[in-house]
mmCIF file of C-alpha atoms in Angstrom:
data_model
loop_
_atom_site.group_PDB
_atom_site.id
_atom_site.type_symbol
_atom_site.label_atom_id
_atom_site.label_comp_id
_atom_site.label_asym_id
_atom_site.label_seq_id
_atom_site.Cartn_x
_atom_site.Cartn_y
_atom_site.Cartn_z
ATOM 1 C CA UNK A 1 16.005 -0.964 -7.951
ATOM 2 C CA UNK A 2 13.270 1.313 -7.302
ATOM 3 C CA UNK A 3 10.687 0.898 -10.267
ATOM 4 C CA UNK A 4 8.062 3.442 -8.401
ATOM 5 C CA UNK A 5 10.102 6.774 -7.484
ATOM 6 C CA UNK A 6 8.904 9.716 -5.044
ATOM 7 C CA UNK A 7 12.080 12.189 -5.049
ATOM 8 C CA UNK A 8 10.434 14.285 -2.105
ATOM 9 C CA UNK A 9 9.651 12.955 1.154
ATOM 10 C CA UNK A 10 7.679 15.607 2.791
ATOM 11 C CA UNK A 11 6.227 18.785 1.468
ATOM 12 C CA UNK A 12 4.698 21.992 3.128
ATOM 13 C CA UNK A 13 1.157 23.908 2.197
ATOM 14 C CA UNK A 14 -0.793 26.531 3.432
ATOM 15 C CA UNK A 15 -3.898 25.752 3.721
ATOM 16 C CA UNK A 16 -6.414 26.993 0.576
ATOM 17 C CA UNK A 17 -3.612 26.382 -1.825
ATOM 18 C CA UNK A 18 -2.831 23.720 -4.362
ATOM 19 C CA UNK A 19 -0.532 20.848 -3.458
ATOM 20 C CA UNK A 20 1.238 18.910 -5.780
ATOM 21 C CA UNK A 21 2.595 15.666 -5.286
ATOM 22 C CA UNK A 22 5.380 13.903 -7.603
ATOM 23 C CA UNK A 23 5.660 10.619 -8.587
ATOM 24 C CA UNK A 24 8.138 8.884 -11.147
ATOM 25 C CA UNK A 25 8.070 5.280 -12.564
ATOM 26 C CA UNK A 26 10.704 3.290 -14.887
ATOM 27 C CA UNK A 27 8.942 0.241 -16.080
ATOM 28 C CA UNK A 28 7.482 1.138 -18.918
ATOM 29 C CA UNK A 29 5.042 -1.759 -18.986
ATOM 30 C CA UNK A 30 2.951 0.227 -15.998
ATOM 31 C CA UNK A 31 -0.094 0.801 -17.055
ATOM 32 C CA UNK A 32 -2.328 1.280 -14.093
ATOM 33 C CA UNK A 33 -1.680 3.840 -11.149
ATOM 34 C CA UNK A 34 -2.885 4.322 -7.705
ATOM 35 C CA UNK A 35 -2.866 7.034 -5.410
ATOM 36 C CA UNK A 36 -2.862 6.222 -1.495
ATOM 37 C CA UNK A 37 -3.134 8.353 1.684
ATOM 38 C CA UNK A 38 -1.929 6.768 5.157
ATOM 39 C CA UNK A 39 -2.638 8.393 8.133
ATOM 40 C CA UNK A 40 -0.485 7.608 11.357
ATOM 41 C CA UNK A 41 -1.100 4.163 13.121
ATOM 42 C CA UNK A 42 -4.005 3.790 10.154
ATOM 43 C CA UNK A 43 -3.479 1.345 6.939
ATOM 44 C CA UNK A 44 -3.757 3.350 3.523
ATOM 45 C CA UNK A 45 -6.468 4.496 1.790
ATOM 46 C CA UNK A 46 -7.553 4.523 -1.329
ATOM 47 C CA UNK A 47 -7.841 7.990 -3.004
ATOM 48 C CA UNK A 48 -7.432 8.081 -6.953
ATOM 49 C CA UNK A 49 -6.354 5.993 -9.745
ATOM 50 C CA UNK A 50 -5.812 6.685 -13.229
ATOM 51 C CA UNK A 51 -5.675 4.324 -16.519
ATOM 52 C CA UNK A 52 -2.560 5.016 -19.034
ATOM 53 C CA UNK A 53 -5.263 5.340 -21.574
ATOM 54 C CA UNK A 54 -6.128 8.612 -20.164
ATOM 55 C CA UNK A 55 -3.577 11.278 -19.004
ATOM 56 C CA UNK A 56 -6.162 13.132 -16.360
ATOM 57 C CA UNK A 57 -9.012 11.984 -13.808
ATOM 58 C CA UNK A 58 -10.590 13.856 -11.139
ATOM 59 C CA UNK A 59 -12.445 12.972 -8.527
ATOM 60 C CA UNK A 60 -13.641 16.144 -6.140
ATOM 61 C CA UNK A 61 -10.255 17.929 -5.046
ATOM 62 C CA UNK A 62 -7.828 15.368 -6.193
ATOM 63 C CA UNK A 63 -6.617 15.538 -9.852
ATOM 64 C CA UNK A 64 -3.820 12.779 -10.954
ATOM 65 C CA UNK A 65 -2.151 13.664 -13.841
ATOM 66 C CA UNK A 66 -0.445 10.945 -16.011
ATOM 67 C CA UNK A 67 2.307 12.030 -18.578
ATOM 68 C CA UNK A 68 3.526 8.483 -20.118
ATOM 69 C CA UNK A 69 6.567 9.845 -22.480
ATOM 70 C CA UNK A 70 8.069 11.258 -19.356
ATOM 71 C CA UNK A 71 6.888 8.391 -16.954
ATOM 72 C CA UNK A 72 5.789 10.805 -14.394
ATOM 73 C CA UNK A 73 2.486 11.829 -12.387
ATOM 74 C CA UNK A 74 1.636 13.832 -10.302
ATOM 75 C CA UNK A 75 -1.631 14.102 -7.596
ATOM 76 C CA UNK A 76 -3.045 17.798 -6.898
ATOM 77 C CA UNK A 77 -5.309 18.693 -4.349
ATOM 78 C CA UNK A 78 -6.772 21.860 -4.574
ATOM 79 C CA UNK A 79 -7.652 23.743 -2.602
ATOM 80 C CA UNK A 80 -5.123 21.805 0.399
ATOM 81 C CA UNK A 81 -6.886 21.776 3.883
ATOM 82 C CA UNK A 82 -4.870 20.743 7.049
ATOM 83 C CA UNK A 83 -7.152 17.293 7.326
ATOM 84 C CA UNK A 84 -5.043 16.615 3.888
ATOM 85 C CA UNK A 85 -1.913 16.064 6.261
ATOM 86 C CA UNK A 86 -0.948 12.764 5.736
ATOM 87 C CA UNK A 87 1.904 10.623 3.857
ATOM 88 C CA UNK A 88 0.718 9.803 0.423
ATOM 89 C CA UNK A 89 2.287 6.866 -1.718
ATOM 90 C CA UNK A 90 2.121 5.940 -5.584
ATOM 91 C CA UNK A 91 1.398 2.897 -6.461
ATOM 92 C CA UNK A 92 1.304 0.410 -9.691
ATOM 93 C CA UNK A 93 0.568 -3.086 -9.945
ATOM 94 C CA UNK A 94 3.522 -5.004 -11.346
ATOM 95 C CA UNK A 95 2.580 -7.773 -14.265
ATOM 96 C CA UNK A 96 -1.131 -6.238 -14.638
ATOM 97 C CA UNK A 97 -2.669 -7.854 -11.540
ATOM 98 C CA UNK A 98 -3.454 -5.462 -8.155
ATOM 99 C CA UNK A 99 -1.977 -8.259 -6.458
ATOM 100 C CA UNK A 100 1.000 -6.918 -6.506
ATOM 101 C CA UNK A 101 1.354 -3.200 -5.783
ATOM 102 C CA UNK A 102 4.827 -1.690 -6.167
ATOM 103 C CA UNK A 103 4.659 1.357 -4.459
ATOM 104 C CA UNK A 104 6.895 4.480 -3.871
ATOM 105 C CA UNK A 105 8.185 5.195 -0.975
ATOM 106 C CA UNK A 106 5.665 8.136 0.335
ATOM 107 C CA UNK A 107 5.941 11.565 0.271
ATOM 108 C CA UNK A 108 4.426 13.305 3.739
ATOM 109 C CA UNK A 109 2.328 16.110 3.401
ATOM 110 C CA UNK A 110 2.237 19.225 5.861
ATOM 111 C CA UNK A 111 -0.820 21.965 5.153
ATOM 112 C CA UNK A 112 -0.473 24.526 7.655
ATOM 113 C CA UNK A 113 -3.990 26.551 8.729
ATOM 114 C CA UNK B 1 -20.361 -3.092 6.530
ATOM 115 C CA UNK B 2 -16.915 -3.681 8.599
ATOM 116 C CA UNK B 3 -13.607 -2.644 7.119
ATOM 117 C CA UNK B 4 -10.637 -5.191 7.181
ATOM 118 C CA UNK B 5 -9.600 -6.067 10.740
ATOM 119 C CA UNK B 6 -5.992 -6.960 11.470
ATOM 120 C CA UNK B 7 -4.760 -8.633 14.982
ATOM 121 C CA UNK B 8 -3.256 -7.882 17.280
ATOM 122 C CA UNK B 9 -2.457 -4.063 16.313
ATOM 123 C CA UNK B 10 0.999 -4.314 18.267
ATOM 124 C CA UNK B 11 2.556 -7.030 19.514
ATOM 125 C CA UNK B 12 6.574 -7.053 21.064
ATOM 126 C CA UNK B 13 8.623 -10.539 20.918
ATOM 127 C CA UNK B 14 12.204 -11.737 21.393
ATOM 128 C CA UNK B 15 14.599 -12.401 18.439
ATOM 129 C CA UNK B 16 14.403 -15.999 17.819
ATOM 130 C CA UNK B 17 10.313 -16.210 18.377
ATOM 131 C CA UNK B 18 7.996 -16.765 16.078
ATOM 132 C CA UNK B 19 4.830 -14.796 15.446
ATOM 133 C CA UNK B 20 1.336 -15.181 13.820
ATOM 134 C CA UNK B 21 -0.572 -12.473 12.866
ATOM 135 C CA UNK B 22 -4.219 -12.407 11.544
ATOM 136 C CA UNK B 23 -6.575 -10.472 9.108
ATOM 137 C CA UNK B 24 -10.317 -10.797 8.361
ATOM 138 C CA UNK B 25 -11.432 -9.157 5.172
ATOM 139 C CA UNK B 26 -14.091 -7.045 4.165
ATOM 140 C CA UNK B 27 -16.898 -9.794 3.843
ATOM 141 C CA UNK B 28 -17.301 -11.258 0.110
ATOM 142 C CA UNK B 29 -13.926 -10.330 -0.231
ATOM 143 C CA UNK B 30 -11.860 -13.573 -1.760
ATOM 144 C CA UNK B 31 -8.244 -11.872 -2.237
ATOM 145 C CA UNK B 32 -5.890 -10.636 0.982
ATOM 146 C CA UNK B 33 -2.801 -9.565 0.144
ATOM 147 C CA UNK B 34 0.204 -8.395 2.723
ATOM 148 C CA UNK B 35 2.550 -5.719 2.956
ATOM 149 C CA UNK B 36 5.541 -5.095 5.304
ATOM 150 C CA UNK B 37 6.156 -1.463 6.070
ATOM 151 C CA UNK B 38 9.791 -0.191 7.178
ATOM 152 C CA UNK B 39 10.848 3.288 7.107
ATOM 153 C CA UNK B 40 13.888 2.387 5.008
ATOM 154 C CA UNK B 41 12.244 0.013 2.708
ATOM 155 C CA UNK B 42 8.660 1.722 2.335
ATOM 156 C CA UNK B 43 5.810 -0.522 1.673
ATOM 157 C CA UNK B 44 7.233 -3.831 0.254
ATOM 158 C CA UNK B 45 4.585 -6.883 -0.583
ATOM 159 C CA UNK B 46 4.959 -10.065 0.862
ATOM 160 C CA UNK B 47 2.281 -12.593 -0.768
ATOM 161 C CA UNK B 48 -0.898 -12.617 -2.024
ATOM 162 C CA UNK B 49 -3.722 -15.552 -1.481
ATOM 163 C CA UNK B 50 -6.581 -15.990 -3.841
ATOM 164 C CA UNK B 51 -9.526 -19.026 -2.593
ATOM 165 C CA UNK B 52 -6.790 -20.324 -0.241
ATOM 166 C CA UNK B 53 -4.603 -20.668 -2.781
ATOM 167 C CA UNK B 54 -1.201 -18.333 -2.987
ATOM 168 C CA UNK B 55 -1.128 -16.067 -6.129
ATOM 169 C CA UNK B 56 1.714 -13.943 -5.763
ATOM 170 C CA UNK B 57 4.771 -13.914 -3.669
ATOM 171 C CA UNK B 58 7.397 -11.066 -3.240
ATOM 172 C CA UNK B 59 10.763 -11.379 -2.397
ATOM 173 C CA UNK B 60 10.928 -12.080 1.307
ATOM 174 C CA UNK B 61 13.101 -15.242 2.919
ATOM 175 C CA UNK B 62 11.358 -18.586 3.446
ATOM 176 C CA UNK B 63 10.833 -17.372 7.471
ATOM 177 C CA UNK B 64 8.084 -15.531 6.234
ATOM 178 C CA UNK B 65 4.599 -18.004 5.558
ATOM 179 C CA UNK B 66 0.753 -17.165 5.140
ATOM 180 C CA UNK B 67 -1.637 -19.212 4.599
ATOM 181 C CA UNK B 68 -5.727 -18.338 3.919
ATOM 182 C CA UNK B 69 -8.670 -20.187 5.166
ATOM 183 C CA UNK B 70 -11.720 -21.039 3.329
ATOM 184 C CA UNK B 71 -13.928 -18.039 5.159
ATOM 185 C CA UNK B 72 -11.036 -16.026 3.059
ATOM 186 C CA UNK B 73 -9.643 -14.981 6.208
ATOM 187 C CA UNK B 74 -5.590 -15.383 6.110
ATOM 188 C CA UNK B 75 -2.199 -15.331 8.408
ATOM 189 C CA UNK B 76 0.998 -15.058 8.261
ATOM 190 C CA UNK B 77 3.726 -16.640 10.047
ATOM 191 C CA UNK B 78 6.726 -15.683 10.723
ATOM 192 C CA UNK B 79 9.345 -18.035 12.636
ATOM 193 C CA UNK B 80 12.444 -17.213 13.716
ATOM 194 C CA UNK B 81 12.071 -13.631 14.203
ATOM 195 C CA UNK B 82 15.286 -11.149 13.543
ATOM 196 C CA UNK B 83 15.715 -7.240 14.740
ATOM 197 C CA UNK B 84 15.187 -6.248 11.343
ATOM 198 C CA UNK B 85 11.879 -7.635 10.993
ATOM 199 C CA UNK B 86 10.165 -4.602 12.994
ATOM 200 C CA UNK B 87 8.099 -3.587 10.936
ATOM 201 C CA UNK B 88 3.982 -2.347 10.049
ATOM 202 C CA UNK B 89 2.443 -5.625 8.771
ATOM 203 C CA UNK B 90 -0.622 -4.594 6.518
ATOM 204 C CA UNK B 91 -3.306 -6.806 5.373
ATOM 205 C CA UNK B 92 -5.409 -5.952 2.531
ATOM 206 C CA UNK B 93 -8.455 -7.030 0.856
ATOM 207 C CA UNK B 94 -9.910 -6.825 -2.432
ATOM 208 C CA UNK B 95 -13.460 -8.671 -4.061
ATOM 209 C CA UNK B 96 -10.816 -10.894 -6.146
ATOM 210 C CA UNK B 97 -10.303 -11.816 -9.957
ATOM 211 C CA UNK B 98 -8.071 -9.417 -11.793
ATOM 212 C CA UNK B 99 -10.537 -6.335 -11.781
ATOM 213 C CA UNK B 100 -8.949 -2.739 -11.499
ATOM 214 C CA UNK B 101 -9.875 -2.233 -7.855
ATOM 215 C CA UNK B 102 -8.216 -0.537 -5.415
ATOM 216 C CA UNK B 103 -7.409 -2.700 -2.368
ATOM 217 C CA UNK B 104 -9.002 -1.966 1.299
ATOM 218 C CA UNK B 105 -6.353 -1.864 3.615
ATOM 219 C CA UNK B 106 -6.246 -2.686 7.641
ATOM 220 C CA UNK B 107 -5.089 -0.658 9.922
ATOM 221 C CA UNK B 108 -1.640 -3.342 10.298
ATOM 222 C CA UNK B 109 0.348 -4.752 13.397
ATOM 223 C CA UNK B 110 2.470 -3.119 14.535
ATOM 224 C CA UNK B 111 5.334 -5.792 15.673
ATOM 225 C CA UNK B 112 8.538 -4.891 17.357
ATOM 226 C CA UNK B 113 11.454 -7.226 17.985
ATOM 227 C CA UNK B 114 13.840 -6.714 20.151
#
């Protein structure tokens, strides 16, 4: 049972426009979220988290937007630029502690020049 | 200062082997967690060691093992290796306690059974 959802595995840009990347959880106990980028033959990186206190943080071109009643958020990066192009994953930590991220299964993103 | 270094980056053994692969966190970094990556499966955890001590363990069959030393730097073992256990091993690292930190991940092992 997936508890950390992304419904669309790849997704196409042009470059200069906004992308916007989907993420859906169903454990309502989730109450910290990350936002990873993995390039190719490279381990994840960190890019953004946000706190279910808040329902918006931004950090440079990457907003993550948190909507708890519908359990969903979503990651925009604005304006996309072809370096961007890379498989980004969701994450949450299950029981509270980071040891333990549950994360969705990716969603790979194209930005075309 | 140097990033978290996982060896060997690909490795290729026979069903039946058994494997060990390595990671050395970031330095002052006391937690290492790992992650299997499949493409069906996505990124799945495997266990997670705290001062040498495991914390957390996902929900993986006894063949898979780690173990962490007391310069934090941690392996995992797995023995009797099956097709299905081709996979992106990734080690990350993270200062430790329960602080909301996002973890620094290696670059993995690549590991192919055949």
């Amino acid at each position: 049972d997936q508890q950390v959802k992304q419904n669309s595995p790849s997704l196409s840009v042009q470059e200069g426009r906004i992308s916007i990347l989907n993420c859906d959880y169903t454990n309502s106990m989730f109450d910290y979220f990350l936002w990873y980028k993995k390039y190719p033959a490279e381990g994840p990186t960190f890019l953004i988290s946000i706190s279910s206190i808040k329902d918006k943080n931004e950090d440079g071109r990457f907003t993550v937007f948190l909507n708890k009643s519908a359990k969903h958020l979503s990651l925009h990066i604005v304006p996309s630029q072809p370096g961007d192009s890379a498989v980004y994953f969701c994450a949450s930590p299950y029981g509270g502690s980071q040891g333990n991220l549950i994360f969705g299964k990716g969603t790979k993103l194209s930005v075309k020049p | 200062k140097a990033g978290v270094t996982q060896t060997p980056r690909y490795l290729i053994k026979t069903r039946g082997q058994q494997v060990t692969l390595s990671c050395s966190p970031i330095s002052g970094h006391r937690s290492v967690s790992w992650y299997q990556q499949t493409p069906g499966q996505g990124l799945q955890f495997l266990f997670e060691y705290f001062s040498e001590t495991q914390r957390n363990k996902g929900n993986f069959p006894g063949r898979f093992s780690g173990r962490q030393f007391s310069n934090s730097r941690s392996e995992m073992n797995v023995s009797t290796l099956e097709l299905g256990d081709s996979a992106l091993y990734l080690c990350a690292s993270r200062p430790g306690g329960q602080g909301r930190y996002g973890y620094t991940f290696g670059s993995g092992t690549r590991l192919t059974v055949v």
